[in-house]
Amino acid sequence: MKKVFLPLIALLMTAQMAFAQDAETTTSPWTHGGMVGLNFAQSHFSNWAAGGQDNINMLGTFIYNIDLNKGKHKWENDIDLQLGYNYFNLKKMPIKTDDRLFIGSLYGLNVVKDKLFVSANLTFQTQFAPGYDYEADTLKISEFMAPAYTTLGLGVDWTPTASDARVVFSMNVAPVTGKLTIVNNQTFADEGRYGMEGAKYEINGLDTINVIHSKKTRMELGAKVTAKFKAEVFKNVIFTSKLDMFYDYINELKRNYNCPIDFDWDNLLTLKVNDWLNCNISARLVYDEDVFPWVDGKCAEKVLQFKEVFSLGLSYKIR
């Protein structure tokens, strides 16, 4: 019996060692990584002379990317999910502080030494939960798929720096880009929110009004430019920036706007304390003259949108 088992054990150990050596020498064309984080803040006041309001603040973040680099082909996939709430009173509706659902996919065919690629770029963006104008008695102003934005562009992708360098820059220019705006809420669409045409009303007799509902989608064809920048400005301090710009070819009205170019500029400064604790400061600037924010129950005249979020909490790096 020992004569049978000893050669078998030796064979298995040899096979295992050979497999381990192959695993070490074989490099997969797939790379992936990301971060999941939970930021939490809490305050409580009891007979506090200076006054104050009990509150609980929570923000969850999930960022992940899956990339393929094989020969002349590259395929980059990004997921960015964020949702945060502030509770001033657990018996009342919480106030949403952050909400994002973004998915992006880019395919590139190398034409110049891993620097220039012919590319196709697909993005989708919406939010998870309803948003409210809390100054106007919690008036609902947004929800999942209302609005949502999808873009598909054909162009070139320029990446002059390596992905593992201290300073990383890339630019995607897509002169042929289709942009689809979705407002999957008939009330929002009829009110003309998020660039929808709005409902039309026809008076039929004295008391009858016919309503011609607005479409829930709006299509644009234009050019899109996306620039990305990432740098380690100091040790354990990383700054990332992403700028999206879109110009519509077919909408003549848009050419008479103050600025015919829509842009979305997102910036993030991350201060890494250790492997599980970090501090994030984000600032986002959005300009789109088709979108009017709702303030105090009505459309605001100013269309420049700004959001800043400061968070300190736990994070785990996915590798």
Short mmCIF file of N, CA and C in Angstrom, two decimals, residues 202-267:
data_model
loop_
_atom_site.label_atom_id
_atom_site.label_comp_id
_atom_site.label_asym_id
_atom_site.label_seq_id
_atom_site.Cartn_x
_atom_site.Cartn_y
_atom_site.Cartn_z
N GLU A 202 -54.91 71.60 -24.94
CA GLU A 202 -55.88 72.08 -25.91
C GLU A 202 -57.25 72.20 -25.24
N ILE A 203 -57.90 73.36 -25.40
CA ILE A 203 -59.22 73.58 -24.82
C ILE A 203 -60.27 73.11 -25.82
N ASN A 204 -61.05 72.13 -25.40
CA ASN A 204 -62.11 71.57 -26.23
C ASN A 204 -63.45 71.87 -25.56
N GLY A 205 -64.10 72.95 -25.99
CA GLY A 205 -65.33 73.38 -25.33
C GLY A 205 -65.00 74.25 -24.12
N LEU A 206 -65.96 74.40 -23.24
CA LEU A 206 -65.79 75.30 -22.10
C LEU A 206 -65.07 74.64 -20.93
N ASP A 207 -65.35 73.38 -20.72
CA ASP A 207 -64.83 72.71 -19.53
C ASP A 207 -63.83 71.59 -19.82
N THR A 208 -63.64 71.22 -21.06
CA THR A 208 -62.80 70.08 -21.39
C THR A 208 -61.43 70.55 -21.87
N ILE A 209 -60.40 70.00 -21.28
CA ILE A 209 -59.03 70.33 -21.70
C ILE A 209 -58.33 69.02 -22.07
N ASN A 210 -57.89 68.94 -23.29
CA ASN A 210 -57.13 67.79 -23.75
C ASN A 210 -55.64 68.00 -23.45
N VAL A 211 -55.03 67.00 -22.88
CA VAL A 211 -53.61 67.07 -22.54
C VAL A 211 -52.82 66.18 -23.49
N ILE A 212 -51.85 66.79 -24.17
CA ILE A 212 -50.93 66.02 -25.01
C ILE A 212 -49.64 65.88 -24.21
N HIS A 213 -49.43 64.68 -23.68
CA HIS A 213 -48.30 64.48 -22.78
C HIS A 213 -46.96 64.62 -23.51
N SER A 214 -45.98 65.04 -22.76
CA SER A 214 -44.62 65.18 -23.27
C SER A 214 -43.97 63.81 -23.43
N LYS A 215 -43.02 63.73 -24.35
CA LYS A 215 -42.20 62.52 -24.45
C LYS A 215 -41.30 62.41 -23.23
N LYS A 216 -40.94 61.19 -22.90
CA LYS A 216 -40.08 60.94 -21.75
C LYS A 216 -38.60 60.84 -22.12
N THR A 217 -38.30 60.98 -23.39
CA THR A 217 -36.91 60.88 -23.85
C THR A 217 -36.57 62.07 -24.74
N ARG A 218 -35.31 62.38 -24.79
CA ARG A 218 -34.81 63.46 -25.65
C ARG A 218 -33.47 63.04 -26.21
N MET A 219 -33.35 63.10 -27.53
CA MET A 219 -32.14 62.65 -28.21
C MET A 219 -31.34 63.84 -28.71
N GLU A 220 -30.02 63.78 -28.51
CA GLU A 220 -29.11 64.80 -29.02
C GLU A 220 -27.97 64.11 -29.76
N LEU A 221 -27.44 64.78 -30.77
CA LEU A 221 -26.29 64.29 -31.52
C LEU A 221 -25.25 65.39 -31.56
N GLY A 222 -24.06 65.05 -31.08
CA GLY A 222 -23.04 66.09 -31.02
C GLY A 222 -21.65 65.51 -30.82
N ALA A 223 -20.79 66.32 -30.21
CA ALA A 223 -19.40 65.94 -29.93
C ALA A 223 -19.18 65.95 -28.43
N LYS A 224 -18.37 65.00 -27.96
CA LYS A 224 -18.08 64.89 -26.54
C LYS A 224 -16.58 64.76 -26.31
N VAL A 225 -16.10 65.47 -25.32
CA VAL A 225 -14.69 65.41 -24.93
C VAL A 225 -14.63 65.06 -23.45
N THR A 226 -13.84 64.04 -23.11
CA THR A 226 -13.65 63.63 -21.72
C THR A 226 -12.17 63.65 -21.40
N ALA A 227 -11.79 64.41 -20.38
CA ALA A 227 -10.40 64.49 -19.94
C ALA A 227 -10.31 63.99 -18.50
N LYS A 228 -9.32 63.11 -18.23
CA LYS A 228 -9.13 62.56 -16.90
C LYS A 228 -7.70 62.86 -16.43
N PHE A 229 -7.59 63.18 -15.15
CA PHE A 229 -6.28 63.51 -14.57
C PHE A 229 -6.20 62.90 -13.17
N LYS A 230 -5.05 62.31 -12.86
CA LYS A 230 -4.83 61.73 -11.53
C LYS A 230 -3.37 61.93 -11.15
N ALA A 231 -3.15 62.41 -9.94
CA ALA A 231 -1.78 62.67 -9.50
C ALA A 231 -1.66 62.48 -8.00
N GLU A 232 -0.52 61.95 -7.56
CA GLU A 232 -0.21 61.89 -6.14
C GLU A 232 0.56 63.16 -5.79
N VAL A 233 -0.19 64.18 -5.30
CA VAL A 233 0.41 65.50 -5.08
C VAL A 233 1.38 65.48 -3.90
N PHE A 234 1.06 64.71 -2.88
CA PHE A 234 1.96 64.45 -1.76
C PHE A 234 1.85 62.97 -1.42
N LYS A 235 2.68 62.51 -0.51
CA LYS A 235 2.60 61.12 -0.10
C LYS A 235 1.25 60.86 0.56
N ASN A 236 0.55 59.85 0.03
CA ASN A 236 -0.78 59.44 0.52
C ASN A 236 -1.85 60.51 0.30
N VAL A 237 -1.59 61.45 -0.59
CA VAL A 237 -2.59 62.46 -0.96
C VAL A 237 -2.77 62.40 -2.48
N ILE A 238 -3.95 61.97 -2.91
CA ILE A 238 -4.21 61.74 -4.33
C ILE A 238 -5.32 62.67 -4.81
N PHE A 239 -5.07 63.33 -5.92
CA PHE A 239 -6.06 64.21 -6.54
C PHE A 239 -6.48 63.63 -7.88
N THR A 240 -7.79 63.49 -8.09
CA THR A 240 -8.33 63.03 -9.37
C THR A 240 -9.34 64.04 -9.88
N SER A 241 -9.37 64.17 -11.20
CA SER A 241 -10.28 65.13 -11.82
C SER A 241 -10.78 64.56 -13.15
N LYS A 242 -12.06 64.79 -13.42
CA LYS A 242 -12.67 64.33 -14.66
C LYS A 242 -13.58 65.42 -15.21
N LEU A 243 -13.37 65.77 -16.47
CA LEU A 243 -14.16 66.82 -17.11
C LEU A 243 -14.83 66.25 -18.36
N ASP A 244 -16.18 66.34 -18.40
CA ASP A 244 -16.98 65.93 -19.55
C ASP A 244 -17.57 67.17 -20.19
N MET A 245 -17.40 67.31 -21.52
CA MET A 245 -17.98 68.43 -22.27
C MET A 245 -18.76 67.88 -23.47
N PHE A 246 -19.93 68.46 -23.72
CA PHE A 246 -20.78 67.99 -24.81
C PHE A 246 -21.36 69.17 -25.56
N TYR A 247 -21.29 69.10 -26.91
CA TYR A 247 -21.87 70.13 -27.78
C TYR A 247 -22.84 69.47 -28.74
N ASP A 248 -24.06 70.00 -28.80
CA ASP A 248 -25.12 69.42 -29.62
C ASP A 248 -25.08 70.06 -31.01
N TYR A 249 -25.01 69.20 -32.06
CA TYR A 249 -24.98 69.70 -33.43
C TYR A 249 -26.36 70.14 -33.92
N ILE A 250 -27.41 69.39 -33.56
CA ILE A 250 -28.70 69.53 -34.25
C ILE A 250 -29.68 70.46 -33.55
N ASN A 251 -29.41 70.82 -32.31
CA ASN A 251 -30.32 71.71 -31.59
C ASN A 251 -29.93 73.16 -31.86
N GLU A 252 -30.63 73.81 -32.77
CA GLU A 252 -30.29 75.19 -33.14
C GLU A 252 -30.53 76.16 -31.98
N LEU A 253 -31.55 75.87 -31.15
CA LEU A 253 -31.84 76.76 -30.02
C LEU A 253 -30.66 76.83 -29.06
N LYS A 254 -29.96 75.72 -28.93
CA LYS A 254 -28.85 75.66 -27.99
C LYS A 254 -27.70 76.58 -28.40
N ARG A 255 -27.60 76.86 -29.67
CA ARG A 255 -26.52 77.74 -30.14
C ARG A 255 -26.73 79.18 -29.70
N ASN A 256 -27.96 79.52 -29.31
CA ASN A 256 -28.25 80.87 -28.83
C ASN A 256 -28.14 80.98 -27.31
N TYR A 257 -27.75 79.91 -26.64
CA TYR A 257 -27.59 79.94 -25.21
C TYR A 257 -26.36 80.76 -24.83
N ASN A 258 -26.27 81.12 -23.56
CA ASN A 258 -25.09 81.84 -23.09
C ASN A 258 -23.83 81.00 -23.29
N CYS A 259 -23.95 79.70 -23.06
CA CYS A 259 -22.86 78.76 -23.30
C CYS A 259 -23.43 77.51 -23.93
N PRO A 260 -23.19 77.26 -25.22
CA PRO A 260 -23.80 76.11 -25.89
C PRO A 260 -23.19 74.77 -25.50
N ILE A 261 -22.14 74.78 -24.69
CA ILE A 261 -21.46 73.55 -24.29
C ILE A 261 -21.88 73.15 -22.88
N ASP A 262 -22.39 71.94 -22.72
CA ASP A 262 -22.68 71.38 -21.40
C ASP A 262 -21.39 70.80 -20.83
N PHE A 263 -21.17 70.97 -19.54
CA PHE A 263 -19.99 70.35 -18.94
C PHE A 263 -20.29 69.86 -17.53
N ASP A 264 -19.55 68.82 -17.17
CA ASP A 264 -19.64 68.20 -15.85
C ASP A 264 -18.21 67.98 -15.36
N TRP A 265 -17.82 68.73 -14.33
CA TRP A 265 -16.44 68.71 -13.85
C TRP A 265 -16.43 68.17 -12.42
N ASP A 266 -15.82 66.99 -12.25
CA ASP A 266 -15.82 66.28 -10.97
C ASP A 266 -14.40 66.20 -10.44
N ASN A 267 -14.19 66.60 -9.18
CA ASN A 267 -12.87 66.60 -8.56
C ASN A 267 -12.93 65.90 -7.20
#
